[in-house]
XYZ file of C-alpha atoms in Angstrom:
243
model
C -64.131 -16.364 -7.912
C -60.942 -14.438 -8.761
C -59.797 -14.518 -12.415
C -56.476 -15.915 -11.174
C -58.230 -19.307 -10.982
C -57.914 -19.555 -14.780
C -54.850 -21.292 -16.225
C -53.262 -21.600 -19.663
C -51.968 -24.892 -21.114
C -48.730 -24.540 -19.136
C -50.574 -24.075 -15.861
C -49.818 -20.350 -15.653
C -52.315 -17.671 -14.633
C -53.873 -15.949 -17.636
C -52.293 -12.556 -18.168
C -55.395 -10.943 -19.654
C -59.079 -11.785 -19.923
C -61.021 -11.250 -23.163
C -63.516 -8.384 -23.057
C -66.330 -10.932 -23.448
C -65.743 -12.220 -19.913
C -67.926 -10.192 -17.523
C -66.677 -9.373 -14.041
C -68.551 -8.596 -10.836
C -66.207 -6.063 -9.370
C -62.840 -7.704 -9.843
C -64.185 -11.255 -9.713
C -65.670 -13.783 -12.092
C -69.385 -14.384 -11.606
C -70.217 -18.098 -11.564
C -73.719 -19.515 -11.733
C -74.302 -22.648 -9.643
C -76.951 -24.916 -11.176
C -78.632 -28.208 -10.359
C -80.992 -30.135 -12.648
C -84.162 -32.108 -11.954
C -84.947 -34.651 -14.681
C -88.159 -36.678 -14.753
C -90.142 -38.890 -17.104
C -93.298 -38.267 -15.098
C -92.861 -41.390 -13.016
C -89.207 -41.565 -11.996
C -86.856 -38.666 -11.409
C -83.203 -37.848 -10.802
C -81.830 -34.709 -9.180
C -78.386 -33.950 -10.611
C -76.323 -32.068 -8.011
C -77.768 -30.281 -5.003
C -76.083 -26.894 -4.652
C -74.274 -25.562 -1.605
C -77.011 -25.403 1.068
C -75.448 -23.163 3.739
C -71.911 -24.551 3.381
C -70.581 -21.285 1.899
C -72.704 -18.865 3.940
C -73.460 -16.853 0.803
C -77.050 -15.553 0.470
C -76.929 -15.990 -3.327
C -76.311 -19.746 -2.935
C -78.193 -22.664 -1.408
C -81.478 -21.751 -3.080
C -82.246 -25.180 -4.518
C -85.043 -25.806 -2.015
C -86.828 -22.598 -3.060
C -86.285 -23.502 -6.720
C -87.835 -26.949 -6.240
C -90.814 -25.371 -4.475
C -91.198 -22.842 -7.280
C -91.190 -25.690 -9.828
C -93.867 -27.557 -7.861
C -91.530 -30.425 -6.988
C -92.069 -32.126 -3.637
C -88.688 -32.929 -2.075
C -90.225 -36.068 -0.596
C -90.498 -37.431 -4.142
C -86.731 -37.277 -4.723
C -85.402 -40.824 -4.343
C -82.292 -40.616 -6.547
C -79.609 -37.942 -6.495
C -76.733 -38.019 -8.981
C -73.682 -36.036 -7.871
C -71.190 -34.921 -10.523
C -68.369 -34.551 -7.992
C -67.527 -33.954 -4.358
C -67.111 -30.163 -4.166
C -69.295 -28.278 -1.689
C -71.402 -26.428 -4.245
C -72.600 -29.753 -5.677
C -73.023 -32.110 -2.736
C -73.786 -29.974 0.320
C -77.469 -29.546 -0.544
C -78.129 -33.127 0.549
C -78.288 -31.613 4.044
C -80.605 -28.671 4.698
C -79.351 -25.589 6.589
C -80.973 -26.838 9.808
C -78.896 -30.042 9.663
C -81.732 -32.344 8.602
C -81.712 -34.506 5.482
C -83.066 -32.423 2.619
C -84.658 -35.398 0.837
C -86.503 -37.557 3.346
C -87.243 -40.436 0.932
C -83.729 -40.586 -0.536
C -82.773 -44.117 -1.581
C -79.594 -43.711 -3.650
C -76.833 -41.149 -4.113
C -74.735 -41.822 -7.200
C -71.198 -40.415 -7.175
C -67.854 -41.280 -8.712
C -65.946 -43.870 -6.696
C -62.979 -41.500 -6.411
C -65.092 -38.916 -4.586
C -66.946 -41.007 -1.985
C -64.610 -39.801 0.783
C -66.750 -36.644 1.007
C -69.428 -38.541 2.982
C -68.083 -37.761 6.433
C -69.014 -35.197 9.072
C -72.082 -33.283 7.938
C -72.748 -35.817 5.150
C -72.115 -38.963 7.242
C -75.863 -39.786 7.613
C -76.110 -40.271 3.835
C -73.171 -42.673 3.522
C -75.262 -45.860 3.667
C -77.115 -44.829 0.488
C -74.056 -43.976 -1.594
C -73.630 -45.918 -4.849
C -70.011 -45.532 -6.084
C -69.638 -45.193 -9.858
C -66.407 -46.799 -11.082
C -67.429 -47.491 -14.695
C -70.132 -46.471 -17.133
C -73.388 -47.657 -15.595
C -77.127 -47.116 -16.141
C -78.796 -45.557 -13.118
C -82.228 -45.980 -14.735
C -83.401 -46.806 -18.252
C -82.770 -43.281 -19.530
C -79.787 -42.004 -17.525
C -76.221 -43.317 -17.654
C -73.349 -42.324 -15.367
C -70.039 -41.865 -17.216
C -66.776 -41.418 -15.266
C -64.849 -38.347 -16.514
C -62.008 -37.839 -14.014
C -59.898 -34.718 -14.144
C -61.641 -31.961 -12.222
C -61.776 -34.450 -9.342
C -60.855 -38.160 -9.298
C -64.538 -39.103 -9.296
C -65.949 -36.455 -11.620
C -68.939 -37.980 -13.434
C -71.113 -36.917 -16.378
C -74.759 -38.015 -16.554
C -76.105 -38.795 -20.039
C -79.883 -38.465 -20.226
C -81.682 -39.851 -23.290
C -85.204 -39.106 -24.501
C -87.218 -39.229 -27.695
C -86.060 -35.708 -28.563
C -82.329 -36.095 -27.987
C -79.438 -36.386 -25.549
C -78.603 -34.223 -22.534
C -75.128 -34.320 -20.989
C -75.090 -32.971 -17.427
C -71.371 -32.371 -17.245
C -70.737 -30.854 -13.827
C -67.598 -28.718 -13.742
C -66.290 -29.455 -17.234
C -66.486 -25.678 -17.825
C -66.412 -22.942 -15.179
C -66.365 -19.764 -17.287
C -68.575 -20.240 -20.351
C -67.773 -16.829 -21.845
C -64.147 -17.962 -22.149
C -63.753 -21.742 -22.156
C -65.975 -22.512 -25.141
C -64.022 -20.121 -27.325
C -60.724 -21.246 -25.725
C -61.314 -24.801 -24.446
C -57.640 -25.277 -23.593
C -58.019 -22.811 -20.702
C -58.302 -24.764 -17.460
C -59.233 -24.028 -13.843
C -56.919 -23.889 -10.860
C -59.153 -26.279 -8.905
C -59.013 -28.957 -11.607
C -57.160 -31.680 -9.706
C -55.547 -32.930 -12.919
C -55.619 -30.096 -15.441
C -54.427 -32.082 -18.457
C -56.970 -34.826 -17.764
C -59.751 -32.271 -17.281
C -58.742 -30.554 -20.534
C -58.863 -33.849 -22.439
C -62.289 -34.698 -20.987
C -63.588 -31.257 -21.964
C -62.325 -31.649 -25.541
C -64.007 -35.038 -25.937
C -67.317 -33.862 -24.481
C -67.407 -30.697 -26.577
C -66.879 -32.734 -29.732
C -69.647 -35.137 -28.707
C -72.018 -32.243 -28.057
C -71.706 -30.946 -31.634
C -73.711 -33.952 -32.809
C -77.365 -33.329 -33.771
C -79.933 -33.388 -30.960
C -77.310 -33.110 -28.204
C -77.573 -30.567 -25.386
C -75.393 -29.667 -22.426
C -76.518 -28.970 -18.848
C -73.676 -27.223 -17.050
C -73.287 -26.549 -13.355
C -71.623 -23.204 -14.093
C -73.276 -22.190 -17.349
C -75.302 -18.991 -17.239
C -79.042 -19.233 -16.704
C -80.892 -21.326 -17.805
C -77.872 -23.641 -17.766
C -78.886 -25.727 -20.803
C -77.574 -25.065 -24.297
C -76.574 -26.337 -27.718
C -72.902 -26.457 -28.729
C -71.649 -25.771 -32.258
C -68.122 -25.531 -33.734
C -66.850 -21.969 -34.100
C -63.355 -21.189 -35.365
C -60.827 -22.995 -33.197
C -63.369 -23.407 -30.427
C -67.094 -23.671 -29.921
C -70.161 -21.459 -29.643
C -72.904 -21.781 -27.060
C -76.592 -21.255 -27.820
C -78.766 -21.211 -24.728
C -82.241 -22.719 -25.049
C -83.661 -19.478 -23.632
C -82.043 -16.062 -23.173
C -79.666 -15.953 -20.189
C -80.981 -14.045 -17.184
C -79.000 -11.362 -15.405
């Protein structure tokens, strides 16, 4: 993505990027992550990647990743989508046009984003569960509406005996910048002030003990701790980033 996607508090393009922000050529490098969460009996897949919607060989690899992790796609019955953008929802349909998850029963998505289930995604529409308020999707995962990036942007709060995981979708796009400067927003945030406010609230929540973030665009491995640092926050990945 071009650095011109980044915006200051007045909605203007950032004039200069900090040296800490790495570029691939002249562009920002964004990871695209999805998360499989299980208690050994039930499971939820949070986001599904891009499949072949973007025709980029570095994307759409979720099926290989599930295979590598020993996860049978036929065991995925619940998918929780953070929002409607292609790199999160398109993986419901495999590149050959078939349904990627043959035993799919429910697709959870914010009520403001359900319009995405047309065309390629039309076959899934009858299993969509719109999220319009905070709701438990099982006894350890809660869907929390956090509009701003899109009208239906949703965070999934996963609880276990060891702590809390917030899968926060596109709350942050450029981790090397937006933790240190959380007021920086993204051009594709539909409502930048609302997205900024949601980010501030979630970052503060994540500084509590035993809280972890799972971010769609955090660097590998995509899961980290958040701590206060100066006027912003610091990110500590649970394992060293790759690449």
